[in-house]
Amino acid sequence: FIFASSIIFILIAIMKKKIYDINILFALGAKNKLIYCVFLWYSLIYITFGIIFGTSIGLLISSYFHKIIQNIEKFLNTKFLSSNIYFIDFIPIKVIYSDIFYIVLLVFSLVIVCSSYSILKIIHKNSIKSILS
């Protein structure tokens, strides 16, 4: 949800910066559907790259997590989970790929719905402004 909300805020900021472009497209005679499709593809590109990079970095970190923690412990000269204090001296990590798929699907659908809402909101606001002026 943090990833999805950050992508949503990025898309809203980009669309607010693109209001002049939307007005130019309206002035050239573009319909609302064309503007909607252009910005939906724009958000799909962001979502796709974000999901690919975020998932790959997350899987990479989770597969090498024990080595990363060991290197940090060596660098800091301390033990995070001492075996004489805790029952286990490691953090158990199990990657379940079906859960990753469901999370990616949820984030993808959430961002699509929220970006569609923000696109429609901006288009509606600009169509009202173009009718009034």
C-alpha angles and dihedrals in degrees: 000000000000090000092047093048092049091051090048092052091047091052093047090050091048092049092049088053090049095056090105090053090049090051090050090051089050090049091051090053102259115160124232091252092059093049090046092051093047094052093040090056088046090055091044089058091052092046094048095050092043093051093045095048095038095049094044093048091046092050091046093051093045093051093050097033096115092052091047091052091046091052092048090049091051091048094049093037092228139105117236098195108028114199093222091058104036131042092236127034097203139053110249112228125186121175114213108193095198089059090049089051092051092048092049090048091049093048091046093051093043093052092045092052094045095044091048089052093050092046092051091047093053093044091050092048092049094046090053090049092049091049093048095048 
